[in-house]
XYZ file of C-alpha atoms in Angstrom:
697
model
C 99.289 99.435 135.606
C 96.272 97.483 136.405
C 96.935 93.843 137.059
C 94.337 91.235 137.195
C 95.168 88.395 139.728
C 92.701 85.895 137.951
C 93.862 83.050 136.082
C 91.781 82.239 132.988
C 91.697 78.343 132.643
C 91.881 76.837 129.270
C 88.490 76.619 128.509
C 87.848 75.804 124.608
C 87.128 78.772 122.444
C 84.291 78.698 119.750
C 86.282 80.009 117.343
C 83.286 80.787 115.090
C 82.567 83.299 117.807
C 86.022 85.154 117.767
C 86.625 87.978 115.749
C 90.383 89.518 115.248
C 89.788 93.327 113.936
C 91.899 96.224 113.941
C 90.740 100.012 113.729
C 92.785 101.771 111.098
C 92.763 105.226 109.333
C 94.234 108.501 108.819
C 95.294 110.552 111.687
C 92.589 112.443 113.344
C 89.730 110.333 111.790
C 88.651 108.939 115.258
C 89.833 105.349 115.669
C 90.862 105.784 119.144
C 87.521 107.319 120.057
C 85.522 104.513 118.171
C 87.671 101.926 120.234
C 86.812 103.618 123.632
C 83.038 103.612 122.660
C 83.238 100.174 121.821
C 84.900 99.202 125.322
C 82.282 101.380 127.132
C 79.283 99.745 125.256
C 80.444 96.271 125.605
C 80.838 96.732 129.502
C 84.942 96.561 129.554
C 84.908 100.116 130.944
C 82.733 102.088 133.241
C 83.874 105.580 132.283
C 84.044 106.708 128.734
C 87.878 107.747 127.952
C 88.349 111.214 126.323
C 91.417 112.119 124.158
C 91.228 115.814 124.745
C 91.053 115.055 128.568
C 93.971 112.301 128.265
C 91.653 109.697 129.833
C 91.508 106.921 127.157
C 92.250 103.559 127.851
C 94.096 102.658 124.496
C 96.347 105.507 124.576
C 97.855 104.979 127.859
C 101.430 106.184 127.144
C 102.015 109.662 128.912
C 103.315 110.922 125.445
C 100.049 109.463 123.442
C 97.858 111.366 126.209
C 99.751 114.562 125.770
C 100.135 114.837 122.099
C 96.459 113.279 121.664
C 97.814 111.004 118.977
C 98.263 106.894 119.059
C 101.964 105.798 119.076
C 101.984 102.440 119.615
C 99.211 99.551 118.673
C 97.280 98.488 121.663
C 95.615 95.427 122.093
C 92.491 94.609 124.178
C 89.311 92.450 124.150
C 85.729 92.633 124.399
C 82.502 90.521 124.571
C 79.545 91.393 122.258
C 76.418 89.244 121.585
C 78.198 85.963 122.663
C 81.208 86.726 120.533
C 84.925 87.680 121.921
C 85.891 90.536 119.718
C 90.018 90.901 119.830
C 90.753 94.656 119.227
C 93.919 96.203 118.059
C 93.878 99.907 117.916
C 96.521 101.409 115.334
C 98.419 104.676 115.150
C 97.031 106.769 112.082
C 100.384 108.867 111.569
C 102.513 107.705 108.938
C 105.760 107.743 111.162
C 104.344 104.789 113.107
C 103.545 102.900 109.905
C 105.339 99.745 111.394
C 102.503 99.420 113.988
C 100.031 99.262 111.344
C 101.824 97.005 109.190
C 102.417 94.154 111.907
C 98.987 94.520 113.290
C 97.295 93.849 109.521
C 99.746 90.726 109.323
C 97.860 89.264 112.175
C 94.357 90.442 111.986
C 91.462 88.561 110.126
C 89.495 91.775 109.490
C 89.801 95.366 110.050
C 87.540 98.625 110.462
C 88.485 101.665 108.268
C 87.529 104.760 109.940
C 86.786 107.757 107.575
C 86.234 111.188 108.528
C 82.685 112.418 106.979
C 84.013 115.889 105.764
C 87.310 114.711 104.000
C 86.732 110.929 103.129
C 89.663 109.302 101.941
C 92.744 111.045 103.170
C 96.235 110.387 102.035
C 97.062 108.033 105.082
C 93.706 106.368 104.493
C 95.139 105.460 101.066
C 98.296 104.052 102.721
C 96.784 101.715 105.234
C 94.183 100.476 102.567
C 97.044 99.409 100.609
C 98.779 97.695 103.461
C 95.369 95.934 104.218
C 95.218 94.954 100.411
C 98.795 93.527 100.501
C 97.593 91.172 103.568
C 94.295 90.552 101.996
C 92.269 91.709 104.960
C 88.629 92.232 104.761
C 87.245 95.302 106.118
C 84.198 97.321 107.073
C 84.059 101.144 106.286
C 82.882 103.522 109.238
C 82.026 107.064 108.156
C 82.491 108.700 111.643
C 81.877 112.637 112.618
C 78.687 112.765 110.964
C 78.023 115.540 113.268
C 80.516 117.762 112.015
C 80.164 120.898 110.040
C 80.490 119.988 106.275
C 79.534 116.262 107.052
C 78.669 114.474 103.671
C 78.012 110.695 103.946
C 77.577 110.122 100.139
C 80.817 112.251 99.536
C 82.929 110.069 101.908
C 81.437 106.945 100.281
C 82.270 108.437 96.654
C 85.931 108.924 97.802
C 86.473 105.293 98.310
C 85.314 104.433 94.756
C 87.177 107.224 93.426
C 90.542 106.985 95.276
C 90.980 103.528 96.190
C 88.742 101.813 93.794
C 87.249 99.637 96.000
C 83.471 98.455 95.918
C 82.126 100.306 99.072
C 78.441 99.428 99.634
C 76.397 101.272 102.353
C 74.577 98.860 104.650
C 73.702 101.873 106.861
C 72.534 105.531 105.690
C 72.333 108.422 108.252
C 69.371 110.647 109.337
C 70.423 114.054 108.859
C 73.550 115.478 109.049
C 75.944 118.196 110.926
C 73.930 119.304 114.182
C 70.898 117.419 112.777
C 72.655 114.219 112.786
C 70.113 111.872 114.907
C 70.616 108.631 114.098
C 70.889 105.929 111.127
C 68.940 103.376 109.093
C 70.052 99.717 109.014
C 69.444 98.678 105.343
C 69.420 95.036 105.898
C 66.974 94.837 109.078
C 65.212 97.887 107.642
C 64.954 99.577 110.808
C 66.070 102.993 112.347
C 68.369 103.639 115.227
C 67.415 106.871 116.579
C 69.113 109.143 119.365
C 66.106 111.239 120.790
C 68.078 113.838 122.428
C 71.424 115.481 121.737
C 72.645 113.748 124.945
C 71.399 110.653 124.407
C 74.026 107.432 124.819
C 71.621 104.661 124.150
C 69.233 104.477 120.873
C 65.995 103.573 120.251
C 65.217 100.996 117.357
C 61.817 102.162 115.379
C 60.247 101.837 111.953
C 61.944 103.954 109.446
C 60.729 107.248 109.481
C 58.381 108.223 106.460
C 60.490 111.036 105.334
C 63.504 108.688 104.995
C 61.578 105.577 103.339
C 61.844 106.530 99.895
C 65.898 107.191 100.254
C 66.269 103.762 102.529
C 64.368 101.568 99.949
C 66.399 102.949 97.161
C 69.784 102.412 99.013
C 68.615 98.683 100.193
C 67.799 98.013 96.660
C 71.259 99.180 95.797
C 72.412 96.741 98.371
C 70.893 93.610 97.164
C 71.974 94.655 93.458
C 75.758 94.834 94.849
C 75.584 91.723 96.700
C 73.755 89.624 93.839
C 76.351 90.729 91.551
C 78.666 88.218 93.830
C 76.168 85.591 94.498
C 74.469 83.676 91.501
C 71.784 82.169 93.218
C 70.586 85.728 94.897
C 71.058 87.191 91.223
C 68.715 84.712 90.022
C 66.091 85.760 92.679
C 66.968 89.347 91.963
C 66.392 89.226 88.398
C 63.050 87.126 88.745
C 62.079 89.918 91.255
C 61.340 87.000 94.215
C 61.479 88.316 97.808
C 65.072 88.326 99.036
C 65.028 87.704 102.931
C 67.001 89.760 105.326
C 69.033 86.339 106.309
C 69.729 85.517 102.937
C 70.951 89.064 102.295
C 73.145 88.964 105.531
C 74.641 85.567 104.409
C 75.508 86.538 100.982
C 76.932 89.998 102.234
C 79.284 88.240 104.914
C 80.721 85.942 102.023
C 81.179 88.824 99.637
C 82.951 90.988 102.497
C 85.122 87.878 103.427
C 86.050 87.369 99.647
C 87.132 91.071 99.354
C 84.189 91.852 96.838
C 82.351 94.099 98.960
C 83.632 96.690 101.717
C 80.185 97.401 103.783
C 79.846 101.043 104.750
C 78.426 102.019 108.477
C 77.981 105.259 109.702
C 78.025 107.166 112.957
C 79.699 109.692 115.123
C 81.770 107.989 117.959
C 82.049 110.934 119.993
C 78.576 111.450 120.392
C 78.091 107.503 120.995
C 76.054 107.202 117.690
C 76.364 104.272 115.580
C 78.632 102.173 117.878
C 76.077 99.522 118.404
C 75.051 98.714 114.938
C 78.810 98.874 114.051
C 79.536 96.041 116.491
C 76.889 94.172 115.244
C 77.987 94.459 111.537
C 81.799 93.316 112.968
C 80.058 90.152 114.254
C 77.798 89.603 111.255
C 80.213 90.392 108.373
C 83.979 90.038 109.501
C 85.474 86.438 109.444
C 86.467 84.478 112.475
C 89.879 82.607 112.333
C 88.200 79.789 110.632
C 86.595 81.857 107.936
C 90.049 82.749 106.605
C 92.498 80.320 104.776
C 94.968 78.355 106.700
C 98.159 79.982 107.270
C 100.693 79.380 104.833
C 104.640 78.912 105.412
C 107.848 76.868 104.624
C 109.877 74.282 105.985
C 112.624 76.039 107.684
C 115.181 73.333 106.834
C 114.142 73.319 103.033
C 112.401 76.661 101.918
C 111.051 75.124 98.868
C 108.712 72.824 100.619
C 105.434 74.679 101.346
C 103.420 73.885 104.448
C 99.888 74.770 105.793
C 98.530 75.172 109.314
C 94.927 74.960 109.880
C 93.122 77.030 112.655
C 92.505 73.936 114.788
C 93.882 72.521 118.181
C 94.691 69.276 116.522
C 97.281 70.821 114.191
C 100.893 71.521 115.357
C 101.638 74.769 117.051
C 102.406 77.915 114.874
C 102.330 81.346 116.169
C 104.124 84.628 115.228
C 105.496 87.121 117.191
C 104.327 90.631 115.986
C 105.283 93.080 118.844
C 107.793 93.308 121.587
C 107.346 95.849 124.276
C 109.211 96.229 127.417
C 106.904 96.123 130.417
C 108.437 98.289 133.577
C 106.217 95.708 135.714
C 107.008 92.543 134.282
C 109.707 93.007 131.557
C 109.692 91.937 128.177
C 106.276 91.055 126.711
C 106.079 89.156 122.988
C 102.860 89.641 121.579
C 101.808 86.491 119.678
C 99.131 85.464 117.140
C 98.383 81.710 117.402
C 97.604 80.278 114.216
C 97.224 76.637 115.130
C 97.593 74.257 117.988
C 97.801 75.212 121.779
C 100.394 77.097 123.562
C 100.653 76.322 127.193
C 102.433 78.604 129.994
C 105.368 77.098 131.232
C 106.110 75.019 127.816
C 109.212 74.837 125.627
C 108.701 75.836 122.018
C 111.061 76.183 118.966
C 111.764 79.480 117.352
C 112.328 78.636 113.568
C 113.978 81.754 112.739
C 117.007 81.494 114.969
C 116.885 77.768 115.294
C 116.781 77.833 119.047
C 114.388 76.600 121.906
C 112.460 79.021 123.978
C 110.659 78.739 127.271
C 107.195 80.481 127.738
C 106.900 81.599 131.323
C 103.611 83.226 131.630
C 100.743 83.899 129.238
C 98.672 87.175 129.404
C 95.536 88.490 127.852
C 96.275 92.117 127.356
C 93.686 94.789 127.956
C 95.742 97.869 126.621
C 98.151 98.231 129.743
C 96.447 95.814 132.148
C 96.573 92.235 131.901
C 94.803 88.669 132.925
C 97.114 85.773 133.159
C 95.897 82.726 131.131
C 96.913 79.019 131.386
C 96.873 78.376 127.579
C 95.898 79.818 124.380
C 94.532 78.276 121.157
C 93.976 79.310 117.404
C 92.766 82.673 116.627
C 93.978 84.093 120.130
C 96.248 87.146 120.534
C 98.148 86.807 123.768
C 101.511 88.313 125.248
C 104.324 85.996 126.265
C 106.795 86.471 129.246
C 110.065 84.671 129.001
C 110.896 84.797 125.331
C 114.492 85.864 125.569
C 115.630 85.446 121.883
C 112.213 86.157 119.968
C 111.913 89.432 118.083
C 109.051 90.992 115.514
C 108.107 88.566 112.633
C 109.558 85.559 113.981
C 107.582 81.928 114.165
C 107.264 79.898 117.142
C 106.277 76.283 116.538
C 106.573 72.684 117.963
C 109.985 71.683 117.822
C 108.910 68.074 115.981
C 106.992 69.953 113.549
C 108.619 73.008 112.286
C 107.359 75.834 110.234
C 108.578 79.220 109.103
C 105.859 81.863 108.518
C 106.347 84.595 106.156
C 108.242 87.569 107.810
C 106.720 90.933 108.383
C 108.235 93.585 105.797
C 109.040 97.127 107.262
C 110.142 100.172 105.125
C 113.480 101.534 105.109
C 114.116 104.580 107.625
C 114.171 107.926 105.657
C 115.662 110.541 108.437
C 118.383 110.003 110.818
C 119.745 112.235 113.689
C 123.170 112.136 115.714
C 122.720 111.543 119.514
C 124.773 112.127 122.247
C 124.497 111.319 126.160
C 125.072 114.638 128.271
C 126.994 113.033 130.816
C 129.142 109.731 131.308
C 126.551 108.252 133.284
C 124.046 108.508 130.690
C 126.254 106.650 128.418
C 125.423 103.215 129.726
C 121.739 104.304 130.279
C 121.604 105.199 126.416
C 122.880 102.046 125.357
C 120.488 99.905 127.393
C 117.644 102.378 126.450
C 118.469 102.200 122.400
C 118.858 98.303 122.425
C 115.207 97.953 124.301
C 113.748 100.488 121.814
C 115.124 99.040 118.710
C 113.853 95.551 120.200
C 110.392 96.895 120.157
C 110.463 99.109 117.019
C 111.905 97.625 113.820
C 111.797 100.833 112.034
C 114.427 102.166 114.262
C 117.789 101.603 113.181
C 120.662 102.305 115.630
C 124.312 102.596 114.265
C 127.372 104.333 115.116
C 129.454 106.780 113.143
C 132.803 105.476 112.618
C 134.255 108.826 112.005
C 132.788 110.952 114.434
C 131.798 107.995 117.068
C 128.720 109.644 117.379
C 125.478 107.289 117.748
C 123.116 107.472 114.621
C 119.264 106.710 114.886
C 117.424 106.488 111.753
C 113.700 106.215 111.849
C 110.532 106.919 109.710
C 110.415 110.906 110.176
C 110.864 113.747 112.593
C 107.852 112.789 114.871
C 109.018 109.203 115.200
C 112.704 110.224 115.939
C 111.330 113.072 118.697
C 109.283 110.519 120.164
C 112.313 107.947 120.629
C 114.499 110.472 122.313
C 111.418 111.826 124.449
C 111.128 108.139 125.520
C 114.648 107.729 126.324
C 114.218 110.610 128.779
C 111.068 109.567 130.295
C 111.367 105.949 130.496
C 115.034 105.266 130.802
C 116.151 108.751 132.409
C 118.547 109.399 129.807
C 119.425 112.938 128.916
C 120.658 113.312 125.297
C 121.765 116.187 122.822
C 120.195 115.561 119.612
C 121.958 116.797 116.353
C 120.264 118.187 113.133
C 118.230 115.885 111.219
C 119.989 114.128 108.209
C 117.925 112.932 105.144
C 118.720 109.175 103.871
C 119.922 109.895 100.371
C 120.510 106.866 97.949
C 122.747 106.829 95.106
C 122.393 105.130 91.521
C 123.841 105.119 88.026
C 121.925 106.867 85.066
C 123.621 105.140 82.085
C 124.886 101.594 81.355
C 128.612 101.132 82.247
C 131.121 98.363 82.241
C 134.274 97.900 84.155
C 136.561 95.081 85.110
C 137.621 94.256 88.632
C 140.904 92.155 88.763
C 142.746 91.214 92.117
C 146.305 89.714 91.893
C 148.265 89.415 94.873
C 151.327 87.127 95.415
C 152.508 86.435 98.737
C 154.583 83.589 100.126
C 152.532 80.264 99.273
C 149.174 80.606 97.717
C 148.431 84.034 96.214
C 144.943 85.464 95.517
C 143.397 85.904 92.253
C 139.942 87.064 91.155
C 138.981 88.556 87.984
C 135.395 89.467 86.785
C 133.741 92.312 84.793
C 130.464 93.786 85.533
C 127.969 95.874 83.574
C 125.802 97.802 85.720
C 122.458 99.221 84.293
C 119.898 101.541 85.895
C 116.412 100.260 86.462
C 112.824 101.737 87.452
C 112.437 103.561 90.674
C 111.872 101.056 93.385
C 113.664 98.145 91.690
C 116.269 97.556 94.527
C 119.194 95.638 93.517
C 119.463 92.853 91.040
C 122.314 90.745 89.904
C 122.335 88.107 86.994
C 125.140 86.594 84.896
C 125.269 86.557 81.027
C 128.097 84.151 81.240
C 128.293 80.248 81.467
C 130.039 77.730 83.952
C 132.781 77.051 81.350
C 134.133 80.790 81.408
C 134.163 80.909 85.230
C 133.111 77.990 87.756
C 129.747 78.660 88.807
C 130.833 78.367 92.529
C 132.424 82.062 92.160
C 129.101 83.525 91.008
C 127.709 83.859 94.515
C 130.867 85.659 96.039
C 130.573 87.993 93.049
C 127.223 88.905 93.829
C 127.996 88.999 97.576
C 130.966 91.394 96.690
C 128.916 93.744 94.667
C 125.996 93.748 97.068
C 128.463 94.449 99.993
C 130.095 97.185 97.939
C 126.631 98.657 96.933
C 126.051 99.721 100.465
C 128.114 102.629 99.962
C 128.076 104.461 96.809
C 130.930 106.698 95.066
C 129.446 110.114 95.410
C 128.651 110.519 99.067
C 128.772 106.914 100.534
C 125.067 106.439 100.505
C 123.539 103.102 99.704
C 123.010 102.296 96.123
C 119.474 101.381 94.699
C 117.510 100.898 91.192
C 120.478 99.051 89.617
C 121.231 95.822 88.066
C 124.668 94.364 88.061
C 125.336 91.754 85.033
C 128.557 89.531 85.015
C 129.790 89.721 81.446
C 133.278 87.913 82.062
C 135.711 86.800 84.277
C 138.846 84.433 84.534
C 140.158 82.188 87.409
C 143.389 80.538 88.280
C 143.321 76.926 89.403
C 145.412 77.275 92.481
C 145.148 81.104 93.507
C 141.433 81.605 92.936
C 139.055 81.948 96.125
C 135.814 83.177 97.094
C 137.485 85.923 98.848
C 139.343 87.251 95.956
C 136.214 87.321 93.746
C 134.333 89.111 96.393
C 137.128 91.868 96.251
C 137.271 91.605 92.614
C 133.448 92.289 92.214
C 133.583 95.388 94.602
C 136.478 96.927 92.536
C 134.594 96.196 89.406
C 131.295 97.714 90.829
C 133.088 101.190 92.186
C 135.073 101.622 88.920
C 131.841 100.912 86.638
C 129.468 103.086 89.059
C 132.252 106.176 88.539
C 131.686 105.549 84.650
C 127.902 105.204 84.825
C 127.167 108.926 85.434
C 125.999 108.364 88.996
C 123.553 110.659 90.603
C 122.212 111.368 94.055
C 118.542 110.192 95.066
C 116.344 111.996 97.765
C 113.192 110.915 99.443
C 110.150 112.745 97.840
C 107.076 113.096 100.047
C 103.537 113.155 99.010
C 101.750 115.713 101.127
C 98.503 117.248 101.654
C 97.672 120.474 103.225
C 94.077 121.653 104.144
C 94.056 125.246 104.517
C 91.558 127.943 104.576
C 90.969 129.676 101.494
C 92.523 133.058 102.602
C 95.989 131.458 103.448
C 96.004 129.785 99.981
C 98.551 132.222 98.295
C 100.794 132.275 101.380
C 100.847 128.211 101.657
C 101.468 127.936 97.974
C 104.235 130.538 98.088
C 106.036 128.532 100.733
C 105.653 125.295 99.432
C 107.038 126.640 96.050
C 110.116 127.935 98.198
C 110.635 124.414 99.122
C 111.041 122.761 95.521
C 107.684 121.257 95.902
C 105.591 120.510 92.778
C 101.790 121.105 93.277
C 99.857 118.477 91.762
C 96.420 119.301 92.425
C 94.037 121.682 94.347
C 90.316 121.405 94.930
C 87.738 123.136 97.383
C 86.583 121.006 100.243
C 83.899 123.173 102.000
C 85.421 126.441 103.246
C 88.964 125.088 102.717
C 91.429 124.377 99.969
C 93.254 121.029 99.581
C 96.745 121.079 97.876
C 98.232 117.741 96.808
C 101.823 118.232 96.164
C 105.182 116.247 96.041
C 107.854 117.740 98.265
C 111.481 116.883 99.044
C 112.068 115.447 102.686
C 115.124 117.726 103.151
C 112.879 120.548 102.673
C 110.148 119.507 105.397
C 112.077 120.264 108.426
C 110.257 122.334 110.755
C 107.194 122.656 108.261
C 104.549 121.809 111.004
C 105.633 125.142 113.099
C 105.993 126.935 109.834
C 102.771 126.433 108.030
C 100.888 126.901 111.623
C 102.324 130.410 111.806
C 101.643 131.762 108.222
C 98.069 130.527 108.843
C 97.507 131.301 112.368
C 97.239 127.713 113.592
C 94.291 126.896 111.075
C 95.816 124.784 108.560
C 96.693 120.983 108.536
C 98.919 118.685 106.624
C 99.955 115.068 106.374
C 103.075 113.505 104.619
C 104.139 110.006 103.358
C 106.802 108.880 101.763
C 106.005 108.566 97.818
C 109.152 107.670 95.593
C 113.048 108.714 95.242
C 114.146 111.358 92.422
C 117.515 112.823 91.454
C 118.817 115.581 93.530
C 119.523 118.935 91.683
C 123.181 119.692 91.306
C 123.309 122.644 93.701
C 121.682 120.394 96.473
C 124.023 117.521 95.544
C 127.397 119.893 96.313
C 125.803 120.950 99.380
C 125.152 117.172 100.380
C 128.817 116.189 99.657
C 129.910 119.294 101.443
C 128.579 117.944 104.634
């Protein structure tokens, strides 16, 4: 762990020259390689890190280096052309989707890395949708142009076809596959040429004659697309007036920030090609903290009052905690994005989520796993704070005399669980400590205990996620644990409308307990969650009992009637009820609602739902039959097949329960040549035979 002893003074940062960006993409598209080249060319590192050799700066965990994948998002910063570029490298694997979610929440811009052969892949779609949610402006970097089968136009077309996004090339490649030797900047009308296969630096030249026609056509297309977003430019374009490079750049920047255009760059990060022009594009087209709107929030004491904080040192402090890590040297680090005001080391601030004061001990600027101390930080900065004891991911830190609560970060529910048991008594205590720390870091890791068996249950986003957690317990906390077989997080719902009464009448000495309500349960569309409404008026039942009835229903819905799994996709409607002037209480109505729910659910033809994964398998054509046969034996539904060069791509839906050990199996039937990726898509009713097996367990 490298520790910089220098302390950065609180110099005033020009916010126009700050870029907060993240590299996001499908697994293996080359995000970490792009980041490593960026750090090298900006002078932040003096040796180029290599994933295969395990020498990358950003993948600094030993597990990441061994597996060659990114597990946790890493933050760093670099200087380029007088601009400060704060970078977050995120994981591509869907099991670590929370890392992408929380990074996108605090970033101003993103670079989506696409692979030149495959274009948009399933997890590219997932991260794109996440970025859409947070309205993050994006550049697209088509990477690996030196690979066999590289096709720039195909990759750009997949963005239009699969994402419905207005991707417009601002660069085009010169050559492809082994002939890829540079690129043409369509805005500046210059060529970046790499004169030898080993060349790290480019030479800027005029556009070579053989590419001139294609480049002018692509530039014309770029001007046309940008003009569609800018009335002044459109007028010039229609009147065939000369549009200057500067005018084009200004309009393109505006269109990118407004999410109307997603500029496309090209290169091969492994061979250092296209990294300089990509950095130029980040500075030229992605927003600074002052280009995006002020952050919106609510008053914690009255959530109906909306507030806004502008990216200014004159506004009161507002910062969002987006990541917590336990550092072996300095303890608990809380990563913060500061939106307004100034945060000073040693100051006391207010956590509006837990309504308590926190003291900031020290502030650090992170550079992967090394760090530099800082006295203060202002708007647009991403820093790590030491000393915050109660703050967890998604909470807002603000000035006590000017409180605000920013929107929380939403994380998906876990889909898979395993039981873990410590091997020895001495491991018991260490395991408790490890799990407290790991669940503090990872909001998608849910730790609970099974009351019947006394086992500790870990629930997470997939096999790899849980495997990594158990391995981290062993390495970082010295805990040896036995891990049980994975269990699927099933859900329950009703398939028809059912009504039932719940009535609690209990007479004891003194006041009795009386609660009576009738609930109608109705199935709703998949993904609808749990809804509650009332059809009765306050004259039938006092309104003060509506909330306890809803609470009783929601608490009872945590455990269904088939196998005790949580209930989803259902609406409960309060249709009738009665009360007693003396004996009725909120607790009595909670119990009555629970009774009504259980009874109605039993009548509503309840069914078990299982998580269905969207899977994409890429296999050499000769193994297609074996792979399809195996998928069919796993209750999958093949949606489409397409040829991609020499390979076949199969898109299918497959129940999560059928995917355990799939990675090992698909490798064995294709001699290790097939690859696949999966993500949760929806829930579906479980076949009767499987339901019996689940209930039997």
